[in-house]
XYZ file of C-alpha atoms in Angstrom:
768
model
C 228.553 125.831 116.724
C 226.563 127.421 114.145
C 224.898 125.364 111.499
C 223.324 127.041 108.298
C 222.388 126.563 104.540
C 223.340 129.410 102.438
C 222.703 129.723 98.530
C 225.909 130.449 96.436
C 225.669 132.910 93.207
C 228.197 132.359 90.424
C 228.390 128.315 90.295
C 228.414 126.915 86.891
C 230.106 123.433 87.314
C 231.105 120.672 89.681
C 234.588 122.091 89.806
C 233.233 125.146 91.155
C 231.642 123.154 94.085
C 235.370 121.723 94.838
C 236.929 125.017 94.706
C 234.409 126.724 97.154
C 234.333 123.926 99.598
C 238.258 123.826 99.836
C 238.398 127.405 100.300
C 235.757 126.963 103.183
C 237.469 124.225 104.557
C 240.953 126.288 104.883
C 239.040 129.172 107.012
C 239.750 128.730 110.837
C 236.826 128.191 112.795
C 234.952 126.211 109.952
C 234.124 122.921 111.138
C 232.408 121.241 108.048
C 231.464 122.723 104.409
C 229.146 120.763 101.988
C 228.788 122.341 98.674
C 226.280 120.975 96.183
C 226.103 122.112 92.534
C 222.903 120.525 92.317
C 221.219 122.950 94.492
C 224.006 125.797 94.219
C 224.277 125.845 98.182
C 226.448 125.157 100.992
C 225.645 123.430 104.480
C 227.982 125.262 106.736
C 228.980 124.599 110.452
C 231.164 127.107 111.930
C 232.210 128.682 115.189
C 230.731 132.407 115.169
C 233.551 133.516 117.246
C 236.438 132.835 114.703
C 234.832 133.711 111.505
C 231.537 134.810 110.050
C 229.278 134.502 106.736
C 230.562 137.903 105.525
C 234.063 136.819 105.912
C 233.451 133.564 104.353
C 231.755 135.196 101.386
C 234.643 137.319 101.147
C 237.021 134.492 100.571
C 235.216 133.107 97.577
C 234.495 136.400 95.917
C 237.713 136.496 94.226
C 236.907 133.057 92.507
C 234.040 134.644 91.012
C 231.361 133.427 93.807
C 229.007 134.811 96.334
C 227.641 133.794 99.676
C 223.985 135.085 99.526
C 223.627 135.912 103.344
C 219.922 136.232 104.453
C 218.777 139.176 106.730
C 218.934 136.693 109.556
C 221.439 134.392 109.963
C 219.301 131.768 112.032
C 218.852 128.484 110.194
C 215.441 128.075 111.885
C 212.797 129.964 109.970
C 211.660 132.772 112.008
C 208.219 133.071 110.343
C 206.377 133.278 107.270
C 207.334 135.384 104.161
C 205.173 138.105 105.375
C 206.222 138.269 108.679
C 209.807 138.876 107.188
C 208.683 141.259 104.603
C 209.539 138.926 101.941
C 208.138 137.961 99.043
C 207.911 133.793 98.632
C 210.767 133.829 96.323
C 212.769 135.713 98.844
C 211.453 133.437 101.615
C 212.245 130.580 99.500
C 215.703 131.904 99.408
C 215.820 132.348 103.079
C 215.059 128.719 103.697
C 218.485 128.123 102.433
C 217.362 127.074 98.699
C 219.530 128.233 95.685
C 218.819 131.495 93.539
C 215.153 132.365 94.127
C 212.740 131.566 91.180
C 212.640 135.206 90.085
C 216.452 135.395 89.883
C 216.518 132.018 88.000
C 213.905 133.413 85.620
C 215.823 136.636 84.863
C 219.094 134.574 84.184
C 217.101 132.287 81.870
C 215.913 135.479 80.163
C 219.319 136.698 79.682
C 220.593 133.306 78.547
C 218.038 133.097 76.147
C 218.467 136.472 74.473
C 221.958 135.854 74.171
C 221.037 132.149 72.236
C 218.601 134.368 70.025
C 221.462 136.584 68.899
C 223.785 133.637 68.213
C 221.154 131.692 66.212
C 222.018 133.545 62.892
C 225.614 133.505 63.555
C 225.665 129.954 63.963
C 223.383 129.430 60.580
C 226.100 131.435 58.579
C 228.989 129.564 60.484
C 227.332 126.163 59.746
C 226.470 127.272 56.206
C 230.168 128.288 55.386
C 231.651 124.924 56.870
C 229.168 122.752 55.339
C 229.942 124.539 51.913
C 233.818 124.082 52.180
C 233.210 120.284 53.265
C 231.138 119.921 50.251
C 233.362 121.501 48.098
C 236.292 119.389 49.006
C 234.383 116.501 48.157
C 233.590 118.326 44.588
C 229.899 117.918 45.592
C 229.538 121.716 45.320
C 231.566 124.165 43.265
C 234.085 126.229 45.018
C 232.504 129.291 46.928
C 232.856 132.436 44.719
C 235.804 134.826 45.146
C 233.245 137.773 46.478
C 231.538 135.510 48.992
C 234.555 133.967 50.120
C 235.823 137.511 50.918
C 232.887 138.298 52.254
C 232.597 135.578 54.706
C 236.315 135.964 55.548
C 235.569 139.317 56.868
C 232.403 138.563 58.538
C 233.343 135.712 60.511
C 235.700 137.544 62.602
C 233.242 140.151 63.460
C 230.821 137.569 64.630
C 233.363 135.604 66.442
C 234.598 138.846 68.331
C 231.060 139.513 69.536
C 230.415 135.623 70.399
C 233.471 135.432 72.423
C 233.654 139.024 74.170
C 230.078 139.196 74.895
C 228.240 135.969 75.011
C 231.482 134.489 76.117
C 232.537 136.909 78.710
C 231.917 134.204 81.770
C 234.464 131.900 80.226
C 237.098 134.627 79.757
C 236.514 135.844 83.360
C 237.062 131.996 84.504
C 240.417 132.176 82.452
C 241.514 135.455 83.943
C 240.911 133.668 87.550
C 242.855 130.969 86.529
C 245.810 132.843 85.648
C 245.558 135.418 88.720
C 244.523 132.778 91.378
C 245.156 129.372 89.889
C 241.696 128.115 90.763
C 240.294 126.343 87.517
C 236.779 125.314 86.603
C 234.711 124.350 83.746
C 234.441 128.195 82.646
C 238.529 128.093 82.655
C 238.481 125.273 80.133
C 235.927 126.777 77.815
C 237.770 130.216 77.891
C 241.176 128.309 77.245
C 240.063 126.605 74.347
C 237.921 129.202 72.371
C 240.447 131.836 73.407
C 243.300 129.943 71.698
C 241.104 129.120 68.583
C 240.299 132.984 68.596
C 244.062 134.188 68.861
C 245.239 131.588 66.505
C 242.624 132.698 63.884
C 243.008 136.025 64.435
C 246.980 136.133 64.213
C 246.605 134.186 61.036
C 244.233 136.774 59.702
C 246.220 139.754 60.548
C 249.560 138.105 59.316
C 248.365 136.362 56.673
C 250.837 136.979 54.244
C 253.615 136.348 56.518
C 252.629 133.190 57.731
C 251.717 131.689 54.093
C 254.846 130.122 53.694
C 254.925 128.190 57.195
C 251.374 127.442 57.705
C 247.968 126.642 56.329
C 246.510 130.225 56.480
C 243.190 129.181 54.762
C 242.431 127.127 58.112
C 241.106 129.362 60.677
C 238.675 128.672 63.411
C 236.174 131.494 63.870
C 233.528 129.553 62.996
C 234.421 126.888 65.599
C 234.377 129.675 68.385
C 230.958 130.920 67.297
C 229.403 127.260 67.148
C 231.212 125.899 70.264
C 230.338 128.776 72.573
C 226.585 128.803 71.044
C 226.416 124.913 71.664
C 227.571 125.386 75.473
C 225.338 128.213 76.030
C 222.485 126.191 74.597
C 223.344 123.419 77.001
C 223.522 125.603 80.193
C 220.465 127.069 79.477
C 218.542 123.920 79.109
C 220.441 122.498 82.257
C 219.449 125.755 84.022
C 215.712 125.126 82.985
C 215.725 121.687 83.946
C 217.267 122.266 87.428
C 214.559 125.008 87.836
C 212.035 122.019 87.632
C 214.065 119.929 90.044
C 213.308 122.151 92.986
C 209.590 122.809 92.477
C 208.663 120.492 95.559
C 209.879 123.168 97.793
C 207.978 125.755 95.968
C 204.756 123.938 95.855
C 204.948 123.321 99.640
C 205.799 127.053 100.115
C 202.630 127.822 97.999
C 200.525 125.655 100.407
C 200.239 128.132 103.125
C 197.351 130.387 103.889
C 197.766 133.781 103.254
C 195.310 135.078 105.796
C 193.446 133.752 109.114
C 189.770 134.546 110.639
C 190.251 135.436 113.917
C 188.113 135.840 116.830
C 189.079 139.127 118.493
C 187.250 141.553 120.563
C 184.124 139.515 119.965
C 184.007 139.834 116.304
C 185.731 138.040 113.533
C 188.511 139.823 112.197
C 190.441 138.541 109.008
C 194.295 139.265 109.694
C 197.412 138.307 107.725
C 198.937 134.986 108.771
C 202.205 136.350 110.040
C 200.020 138.273 112.717
C 198.627 135.042 114.291
C 199.698 134.370 117.839
C 199.555 131.229 120.198
C 196.356 131.089 121.809
C 194.418 132.909 119.132
C 191.022 131.263 118.440
C 190.702 130.746 114.405
C 187.596 130.169 112.706
C 187.662 127.896 109.654
C 184.713 128.016 107.146
C 184.241 125.053 104.598
C 186.532 125.289 101.766
C 189.223 127.468 103.453
C 192.799 126.579 104.339
C 193.809 125.933 107.787
C 196.258 128.697 108.568
C 198.441 127.342 111.176
C 198.331 124.335 113.401
C 196.162 124.068 116.433
C 193.237 122.139 118.750
C 189.730 122.386 117.691
C 187.608 123.862 120.538
C 184.207 123.855 118.570
C 182.648 122.355 115.815
C 183.281 119.413 113.576
C 184.434 118.818 110.383
C 186.128 116.610 107.271
C 189.655 117.838 106.546
C 191.728 117.059 103.699
C 195.074 116.190 105.077
C 196.672 114.942 101.644
C 199.431 117.656 101.862
C 200.865 115.897 104.935
C 199.739 112.214 104.487
C 199.676 112.101 100.550
C 195.887 110.598 101.237
C 193.036 112.327 99.620
C 190.126 110.849 101.734
C 189.188 113.395 104.342
C 189.775 112.755 107.887
C 186.960 113.505 110.165
C 187.956 115.791 112.942
C 186.010 116.527 116.305
C 186.523 118.775 119.453
C 190.083 118.043 120.981
C 191.361 116.569 117.783
C 194.692 118.353 116.338
C 194.428 120.223 112.883
C 197.698 121.110 110.750
C 198.168 124.431 108.707
C 197.704 124.268 105.188
C 195.030 121.169 105.232
C 191.952 122.155 103.636
C 188.490 122.151 105.421
C 186.134 120.483 103.170
C 182.836 120.770 105.154
C 181.500 122.093 108.360
C 182.776 125.006 110.444
C 184.809 124.977 113.350
C 186.800 127.152 115.873
C 190.448 125.866 116.968
C 192.965 127.318 119.139
C 196.701 128.037 117.556
C 199.325 126.192 119.229
C 202.063 126.418 116.599
C 202.715 129.319 114.313
C 205.763 130.180 112.153
C 208.838 128.223 112.205
C 206.922 125.401 114.446
C 203.933 124.490 112.148
C 204.193 121.096 110.501
C 204.616 122.611 107.090
C 207.503 124.908 108.226
C 209.130 121.722 109.686
C 208.646 119.603 106.426
C 210.077 122.795 104.221
C 213.171 122.886 106.410
C 213.470 118.692 106.149
C 213.019 118.445 102.352
C 215.394 121.728 102.030
C 217.967 119.907 103.866
C 217.894 116.740 102.699
C 217.722 117.999 98.888
C 221.229 119.831 99.730
C 222.798 116.733 101.411
C 225.062 114.089 99.961
C 224.810 110.624 99.334
C 227.879 108.201 99.833
C 227.718 107.423 96.294
C 228.600 110.709 95.187
C 232.041 110.503 97.231
C 233.659 108.996 94.114
C 231.999 111.624 91.602
C 233.357 114.307 94.044
C 237.025 113.280 94.143
C 237.119 113.073 90.305
C 235.656 116.530 89.994
C 237.861 117.919 92.307
C 240.949 116.907 90.123
C 239.334 116.784 86.930
C 240.027 120.495 85.460
C 244.020 120.084 86.111
C 243.841 116.700 84.587
C 242.080 117.702 81.518
C 244.240 120.863 80.983
C 247.341 118.384 81.211
C 245.993 116.003 78.702
C 245.160 118.991 76.385
C 248.615 120.190 76.572
C 249.886 116.652 76.355
C 247.837 116.388 73.102
C 248.632 119.840 71.577
C 252.580 118.800 72.291
C 252.085 115.256 70.713
C 250.579 116.611 67.379
C 252.998 119.273 67.098
C 256.310 117.048 67.797
C 255.232 113.468 66.691
C 252.621 114.600 63.984
C 255.332 116.664 62.331
C 257.242 113.552 61.536
C 254.401 111.891 59.402
C 252.640 115.074 57.834
C 253.332 118.541 56.937
C 253.709 120.872 59.817
C 250.790 123.155 58.726
C 248.519 120.199 59.109
C 249.914 118.673 62.464
C 249.441 122.222 63.935
C 245.532 122.214 62.706
C 245.157 118.907 64.289
C 247.208 119.883 67.543
C 244.697 123.164 67.630
C 241.537 120.766 66.957
C 242.638 118.305 69.549
C 243.664 120.930 72.288
C 240.404 122.668 71.760
C 238.590 119.471 71.431
C 239.532 118.042 74.758
C 239.249 121.094 76.904
C 235.570 121.579 75.318
C 234.327 118.214 75.549
C 235.577 117.345 78.700
C 232.946 118.835 81.108
C 232.668 117.637 84.769
C 229.129 119.118 84.890
C 227.469 115.989 84.041
C 229.316 114.162 87.238
C 228.521 116.942 89.471
C 224.529 116.752 88.623
C 224.573 113.159 88.622
C 223.687 112.590 92.180
C 222.343 116.052 93.629
C 219.398 116.184 90.827
C 217.993 112.637 91.435
C 218.240 113.402 95.124
C 216.441 116.523 94.934
C 213.690 115.015 92.695
C 213.581 112.073 94.861
C 213.425 113.750 98.207
C 210.751 116.103 96.690
C 208.616 113.505 95.290
C 208.763 111.464 98.474
C 207.246 114.716 100.657
C 204.266 114.497 98.163
C 203.578 111.293 99.463
C 204.115 111.985 102.982
C 207.638 110.293 103.058
C 210.354 113.086 104.777
C 213.769 111.886 103.840
C 216.171 113.315 106.647
C 219.101 113.164 104.139
C 220.884 111.500 100.934
C 222.371 108.934 103.110
C 219.223 107.426 104.605
C 217.772 107.259 101.018
C 220.755 105.305 99.652
C 220.719 102.897 102.648
C 217.272 102.147 102.322
C 217.747 101.300 98.615
C 219.911 98.584 100.235
C 217.952 97.355 102.930
C 217.151 93.580 103.339
C 215.156 93.413 106.646
C 212.065 95.717 107.934
C 212.069 95.347 111.961
C 208.606 96.760 113.151
C 207.832 97.919 116.631
C 204.019 96.499 117.272
C 202.133 98.978 119.241
C 201.534 102.230 117.181
C 203.178 100.941 114.248
C 201.725 97.601 113.288
C 198.574 98.086 115.741
C 196.684 101.133 116.311
C 198.153 101.976 119.382
C 194.817 101.648 121.721
C 192.803 99.006 122.962
C 189.522 97.960 120.956
C 186.792 95.450 121.644
C 187.267 92.423 119.749
C 184.934 89.846 121.322
C 181.603 89.980 123.426
C 180.806 86.615 124.554
C 177.256 85.540 126.181
C 177.272 83.222 128.773
C 173.657 83.992 130.129
C 171.602 82.998 127.172
C 168.704 85.079 128.131
C 170.686 88.340 127.479
C 172.125 89.782 124.068
C 175.352 91.124 123.237
C 174.141 94.822 123.167
C 172.622 94.199 126.829
C 176.054 93.001 128.000
C 177.841 95.924 126.415
C 174.942 98.389 127.628
C 175.811 96.949 131.407
C 179.740 97.010 131.227
C 179.916 100.588 129.193
C 177.420 101.983 131.713
C 179.494 101.365 134.582
C 183.113 101.824 133.081
C 181.939 105.295 132.103
C 182.983 106.117 135.425
C 186.258 104.842 135.151
C 189.384 106.456 133.470
C 191.220 103.373 132.646
C 191.915 102.832 128.860
C 190.228 99.302 128.686
C 187.157 101.100 130.209
C 187.225 103.682 127.663
C 187.572 101.244 125.012
C 184.401 99.554 126.118
C 182.601 102.843 126.254
C 183.902 104.008 123.034
C 182.311 100.505 121.202
C 178.996 101.190 123.242
C 178.733 104.489 121.585
C 179.538 103.283 117.993
C 176.918 100.996 118.570
C 174.438 103.821 119.607
C 173.646 102.152 122.947
C 172.108 104.316 125.633
C 173.935 103.991 128.997
C 172.150 103.458 132.017
C 172.377 105.359 135.226
C 174.687 103.860 137.879
C 174.460 103.877 141.655
C 176.857 103.256 144.494
C 179.889 103.052 141.842
C 183.232 101.690 143.105
C 186.573 101.144 141.796
C 188.540 98.118 143.003
C 192.167 99.019 142.642
C 194.024 96.552 140.535
C 190.702 94.328 140.078
C 187.913 96.128 138.594
C 184.746 98.011 139.211
C 181.156 97.623 140.460
C 178.165 99.396 140.960
C 174.136 99.201 141.022
C 172.249 99.114 137.551
C 168.319 99.238 137.922
C 169.058 97.667 141.416
C 170.861 94.921 140.249
C 174.553 94.651 141.245
C 177.132 94.662 138.272
C 180.917 93.745 138.842
C 183.519 93.809 136.031
C 186.809 92.474 137.020
C 189.780 90.665 135.308
C 189.700 86.891 135.489
C 190.114 85.360 138.800
C 191.339 81.686 139.158
C 188.005 80.261 139.481
C 187.326 82.068 136.032
C 190.278 80.334 134.174
C 188.347 77.035 134.045
C 186.127 78.835 131.495
C 187.212 77.652 127.917
C 186.493 80.774 126.331
C 188.901 82.873 128.303
C 191.817 80.441 127.676
C 190.993 80.533 123.873
C 191.074 84.561 124.142
C 193.957 84.830 126.083
C 195.793 82.372 123.717
C 195.502 84.857 121.173
C 196.880 87.550 122.970
C 193.743 89.294 123.881
C 192.999 91.278 127.476
C 189.737 89.416 128.808
C 187.470 91.120 131.600
C 184.499 89.260 133.412
C 181.106 90.588 133.747
C 179.168 89.324 136.632
C 175.236 90.051 137.518
C 174.280 89.419 141.165
C 177.541 87.390 141.406
C 176.577 85.360 138.505
C 178.919 85.339 135.345
C 176.868 86.585 132.156
C 179.414 87.270 129.676
C 183.060 88.259 128.673
C 184.633 90.942 126.743
C 187.831 90.469 125.316
C 189.939 93.578 124.176
C 193.199 93.965 122.054
C 195.187 96.553 120.370
C 194.147 95.636 117.112
C 195.973 95.553 113.409
C 196.008 98.671 111.589
C 193.739 98.600 108.523
C 196.762 98.930 106.004
C 199.128 96.540 107.804
C 198.417 93.468 105.746
C 198.892 95.044 102.382
C 202.089 96.759 103.761
C 203.651 93.626 104.582
C 202.516 91.770 101.534
C 203.955 94.956 99.520
C 207.067 94.409 101.115
C 207.174 90.721 100.586
C 206.650 91.337 96.920
C 210.224 93.234 96.983
C 211.984 90.260 98.727
C 212.172 92.155 102.135
C 212.073 90.089 105.144
C 209.888 91.231 107.835
C 210.492 90.978 111.723
C 208.259 92.136 114.660
C 210.313 93.454 117.773
C 208.201 94.143 120.880
C 207.951 94.193 124.731
C 204.340 92.373 124.579
C 204.049 88.851 125.558
C 204.802 86.130 123.048
C 201.021 84.994 122.516
C 199.900 88.281 121.785
C 202.648 89.303 119.375
C 202.232 86.160 117.479
C 198.768 86.656 117.116
C 199.538 90.001 115.678
C 202.222 88.819 113.403
C 200.274 85.798 111.822
C 197.392 88.437 111.240
C 199.697 90.729 109.443
C 201.799 88.029 107.872
C 205.155 88.925 109.159
C 207.812 86.297 109.015
C 209.639 86.593 112.547
C 208.781 87.633 115.738
C 211.203 88.802 118.589
C 208.851 89.390 121.435
C 209.355 90.574 125.577
C 212.318 92.641 124.999
C 212.477 95.814 127.297
C 213.015 98.999 125.089
C 216.483 99.520 126.000
C 217.215 96.053 124.849
C 215.733 96.560 121.141
C 219.099 98.300 120.074
C 220.816 95.273 120.776
C 218.486 92.934 118.946
C 219.159 95.226 116.155
C 223.134 94.849 116.310
C 222.411 90.991 116.418
C 220.510 91.176 113.160
C 223.099 93.447 111.546
C 225.944 91.062 112.872
C 224.023 88.131 110.728
C 224.935 90.571 107.582
C 221.691 92.124 107.373
C 221.035 95.491 106.341
C 218.247 96.789 108.749
C 215.459 99.117 108.649
C 213.629 99.719 112.066
C 210.062 101.226 111.885
C 208.823 102.522 115.269
C 206.936 105.430 117.040
C 210.413 107.291 117.567
C 210.037 107.718 121.282
C 210.702 104.476 123.344
C 212.319 103.206 120.064
C 214.755 105.999 119.529
C 217.879 103.779 120.641
C 216.772 101.182 118.117
C 216.042 103.774 115.359
C 219.533 105.104 115.966
C 221.281 101.643 115.861
C 219.192 100.371 112.521
C 220.947 101.259 109.229
C 217.884 103.420 108.528
C 215.272 104.437 111.228
C 211.985 104.906 110.165
C 209.522 106.891 112.540
C 205.683 107.151 112.415
C 204.587 110.818 112.766
C 201.029 111.822 113.519
C 201.038 114.792 111.650
C 201.478 117.055 114.428
C 205.276 116.344 115.104
C 207.517 115.556 112.388
C 211.040 116.496 114.121
C 211.792 113.138 115.024
C 215.721 113.424 115.320
C 216.213 109.629 115.618
C 214.955 108.574 112.330
C 216.303 109.178 108.816
C 212.636 108.521 107.401
C 209.665 110.071 108.689
C 206.057 108.839 107.524
C 203.510 111.359 108.180
C 200.129 109.942 109.309
C 201.822 106.568 110.500
C 200.473 104.820 107.307
C 202.860 101.715 107.296
C 202.134 101.564 103.658
C 204.281 104.419 102.776
C 207.555 102.054 103.769
C 207.070 99.934 100.744
C 206.668 103.320 98.841
C 209.642 104.747 100.450
C 211.729 101.613 99.578
C 210.261 101.896 95.782
C 211.345 105.438 95.681
C 214.915 104.930 97.214
C 215.449 102.104 94.879
C 214.384 104.306 92.017
C 216.325 107.297 92.802
C 219.747 105.499 93.669
C 219.083 103.630 90.209
C 218.781 106.786 88.659
C 222.032 107.955 90.113
C 223.911 104.997 89.212
C 222.706 105.648 85.554
C 223.655 109.166 85.666
C 227.058 108.166 86.908
C 227.410 105.838 84.470
C 226.902 108.058 81.479
C 228.527 110.945 82.773
C 231.902 108.633 83.263
C 231.439 106.877 80.007
C 230.944 110.180 78.148
C 234.490 111.247 79.645
C 236.099 108.071 79.190
C 235.240 107.768 75.479
C 235.046 111.527 74.563
C 238.273 112.752 75.755
C 240.458 110.118 73.406
C 238.441 110.602 70.735
C 239.118 114.450 70.834
C 242.779 113.927 71.652
C 242.636 112.270 67.811
C 243.434 108.509 69.093
C 241.267 107.359 66.371
C 243.133 109.211 63.706
C 245.774 106.888 62.962
C 243.197 103.897 62.593
C 240.203 105.337 60.826
C 241.564 108.878 60.229
C 238.591 110.507 62.462
C 239.540 113.607 64.204
C 236.735 115.332 66.378
C 235.677 118.701 65.347
C 235.393 121.064 68.460
C 231.957 121.898 67.380
C 230.919 118.282 68.062
C 232.487 118.163 71.287
C 230.713 121.177 72.524
C 227.290 119.762 71.347
C 228.312 116.409 72.895
C 229.067 118.664 76.180
C 225.829 120.425 76.189
C 223.931 117.078 75.770
C 225.739 115.394 78.560
C 224.577 117.470 81.366
C 221.122 117.980 80.007
C 220.566 114.155 79.545
C 221.581 113.713 83.280
C 219.115 116.242 84.546
C 216.471 114.833 82.178
C 217.052 111.602 83.328
C 216.516 112.637 87.086
C 213.203 114.365 86.114
C 211.830 111.023 84.819
C 211.636 109.964 88.721
C 208.702 112.444 88.844
C 206.755 110.081 86.796
C 207.508 107.195 88.951
C 204.428 105.220 90.528
C 205.098 104.501 94.228
C-alpha cells in the first residue's frame, strides 16, 4: 500500500475538498484519501497495482482540479533540492506541500491585477447606487437624463467584462455543475451573478416589451460588478493570509546549508551539499552552518542548536559528540564524519513530520467536513425555495414587479453569502500555524489528533530515567570517614582505580574527578572483582572499592544514603574504610520548573518507573511530582496507563520512546524525548527535541491555544451562515422591511474567510 501526499491545483473552497475526496474514495485500490483545503493537498493511501497517481488525477480533472505529481512518487524525500535539480520552491512542492511559493505569488499577482481593473468599475457602480438611493429619499436631485443614459449603457459593458473575464472561474464552476452535477462555491457565485446578469441583460434588451409587466428600471449590473469584486478581494486576502500560515515549512527548508567543505584527496574542497556522502570528513569553521548530520572526529566547539531545540544557548561539543545539519558553529573549528545525508538528516525528518501534521485532520473538524460536503446543495435548494416563495407568496402582498425584484435579490444574496470556505478553513489554518510554531520551539507534532488530545489531557505520566533524570549516574555525595583525608584525596584514590574499569558507576566517579581537575595516580596490580568491585595498589597502598558488605550496613551514613535511593560504594585503604561515595541518576536541571509549570495549568503529575520505591520517591519529591508508581516492569507500564484511563483520566505519557513504547502508544498522547539525532519516533504523537521536559508545558499551552482558536473559528463560521442565510432570504422584511443587498452579502462572504485565517495567524504571537 502506497502512502503519499500530493498537492492539488484548482481548489477554491471546502466543497472542492469534499468533491475530490469523494471522487478518490470511489476509485478501486484507494484505501483512504484525506483532502485538506487549508494545505490544498491530499494524503492518499492506495494500491499501486490497481491505480496510479496519473489515473487519480484524470478522475478529478473534469471537475477542474489537478493532482500535482512530482518527478518521484516516493513519499520519503530522496535528497536536497540540488540533488533533484529543483529550486527550493520546487523542493517544497516535492515534500507534499501546496503550490510552491512562486506559483502562489504568481496567482496573487494575477488576482491583484484583476482587482486593480475592478476598482474604477466598483467606484462607478457604488456612485450610481448611492445616487439612486439618496434620490429616493429626496436628499439629492434626480440624475439628469444625459448622465442617466450614460450610466445605463456603461454599466452593462462593465458588468460584461467583470463576469466573463474576472468571473470566468465562477462560470466554469457553473458549467461543470450542469455537466457533471458537482457543485462547489464557484457554482453558487456563478449561478447568482449569472442570473442577475442575464435578468438585467434581458430587461435592457427588451425594455419596451417588458415595461408593462415588470419594473424595467430595476436592473442588477452594479450588483454583478460589486459582488464579483468583493469576492475576488476576499479570495485575494485569503490566499495572501494562507501563504503566511505555511511559512514554517519555508523557514525550515531555508535553514539547510547550500555547500559543504569536505576533506578529499588531502585537501579542502567546497562541494554542493547534494554531493556529500556518508563517511565524508567535513570541515566546519566558525560561523558556518553544519551541512549534514555526523560525529565529531577532531576538534571541539560550541554549537547553536536553536533550530532543533528552540534553545538559544550554544551547546559544547567534543570528539565523539553528534552534530546536526543546519545548526550553526559559533566558535572553534572541527572535523566530523557524515553519518546521515539527504532524507535521513534530522532537518529532513522534521520537515516531513511538520508537513504531514499540517495536512492532517483533527477530530473536531469532522462536523465541519460533514456540513461542507452537503452545504452547497442545501444552499442551492434554499435559494430556489426563497425565489419561489417571493414569486408566489410575495405576489399576494405586493405588485409582481416588486416581488420579482425581491425574489432575485434573495436568490442572489443567499448564493453569495452562503460560503463554506470559512468552515473549511477554520480547522486547517489553525493546525498549520500551531504545528509550525511548535516546530520552531522544538516541539514536533505528529498529527492534528495528537494536538487536540493534548489540549484535553488531565494527567501527565513521566518515565524516570532519561525523562525526569539525566539518564546517567553522577556522584552526589563524598563522605569522609578518615578525618586525616580530604574529599579530593578520596576522589583521587577512587577515580585513579576506577579509571581502569568500564562500569558506568566507575566512569561517573572518573568524570567527577576530571571535573574537579584532579590528577589521577598510577595504579599497579589492578584487579576487577566480578559483581563486587575493584582493587589495586596506589603508592604502595592497597585500595579497595566495593559495594557495601554486611558489616558496612551498620554505618549510619550508608543507611541514610540508601534511603534516598542512592547507590553507595565503600573505599578502603589497607583494609580500613576511609570513605563513601554515593551515586545517583540526578534530576534534570529543568525538571522542577517543568513540573511547577504543569501544576499551574491544573495538571496532575505521576512518575511511572521500574526503579525501586525509595529511589523513585526521592526523585519525585525533589521534582515536586504528585504521585509515584514504582517497580513496574516495561511491559507492565501500558497496563498502568490503562488503569489511569479507567479512572476517567485523559493521560499523556512522556518517555524515551524505546522501552516506554507500549505505554506511549496506550496513552491518549505519547510524548517522546528525542536527543536531536533521532526524531522518527513512531510510538509518540509529540516529540520533544533535545529532551527538555519544559517543552511539555509549552506543548500543552500550544495545544490549548490552537484548539481554542479552532473552536472560535468554527463558532464564527457557523454563526455567520446561520444568521446570514435567513437575512439574505428576506425573513426580516415582514418585520422591519430589511432586505440584504447582494453587494453586502459578497462583502460579508469575503470577510468571513479572511477573519478565520487572520484569527489563526494570531497564534504566531502566542507566548509559550
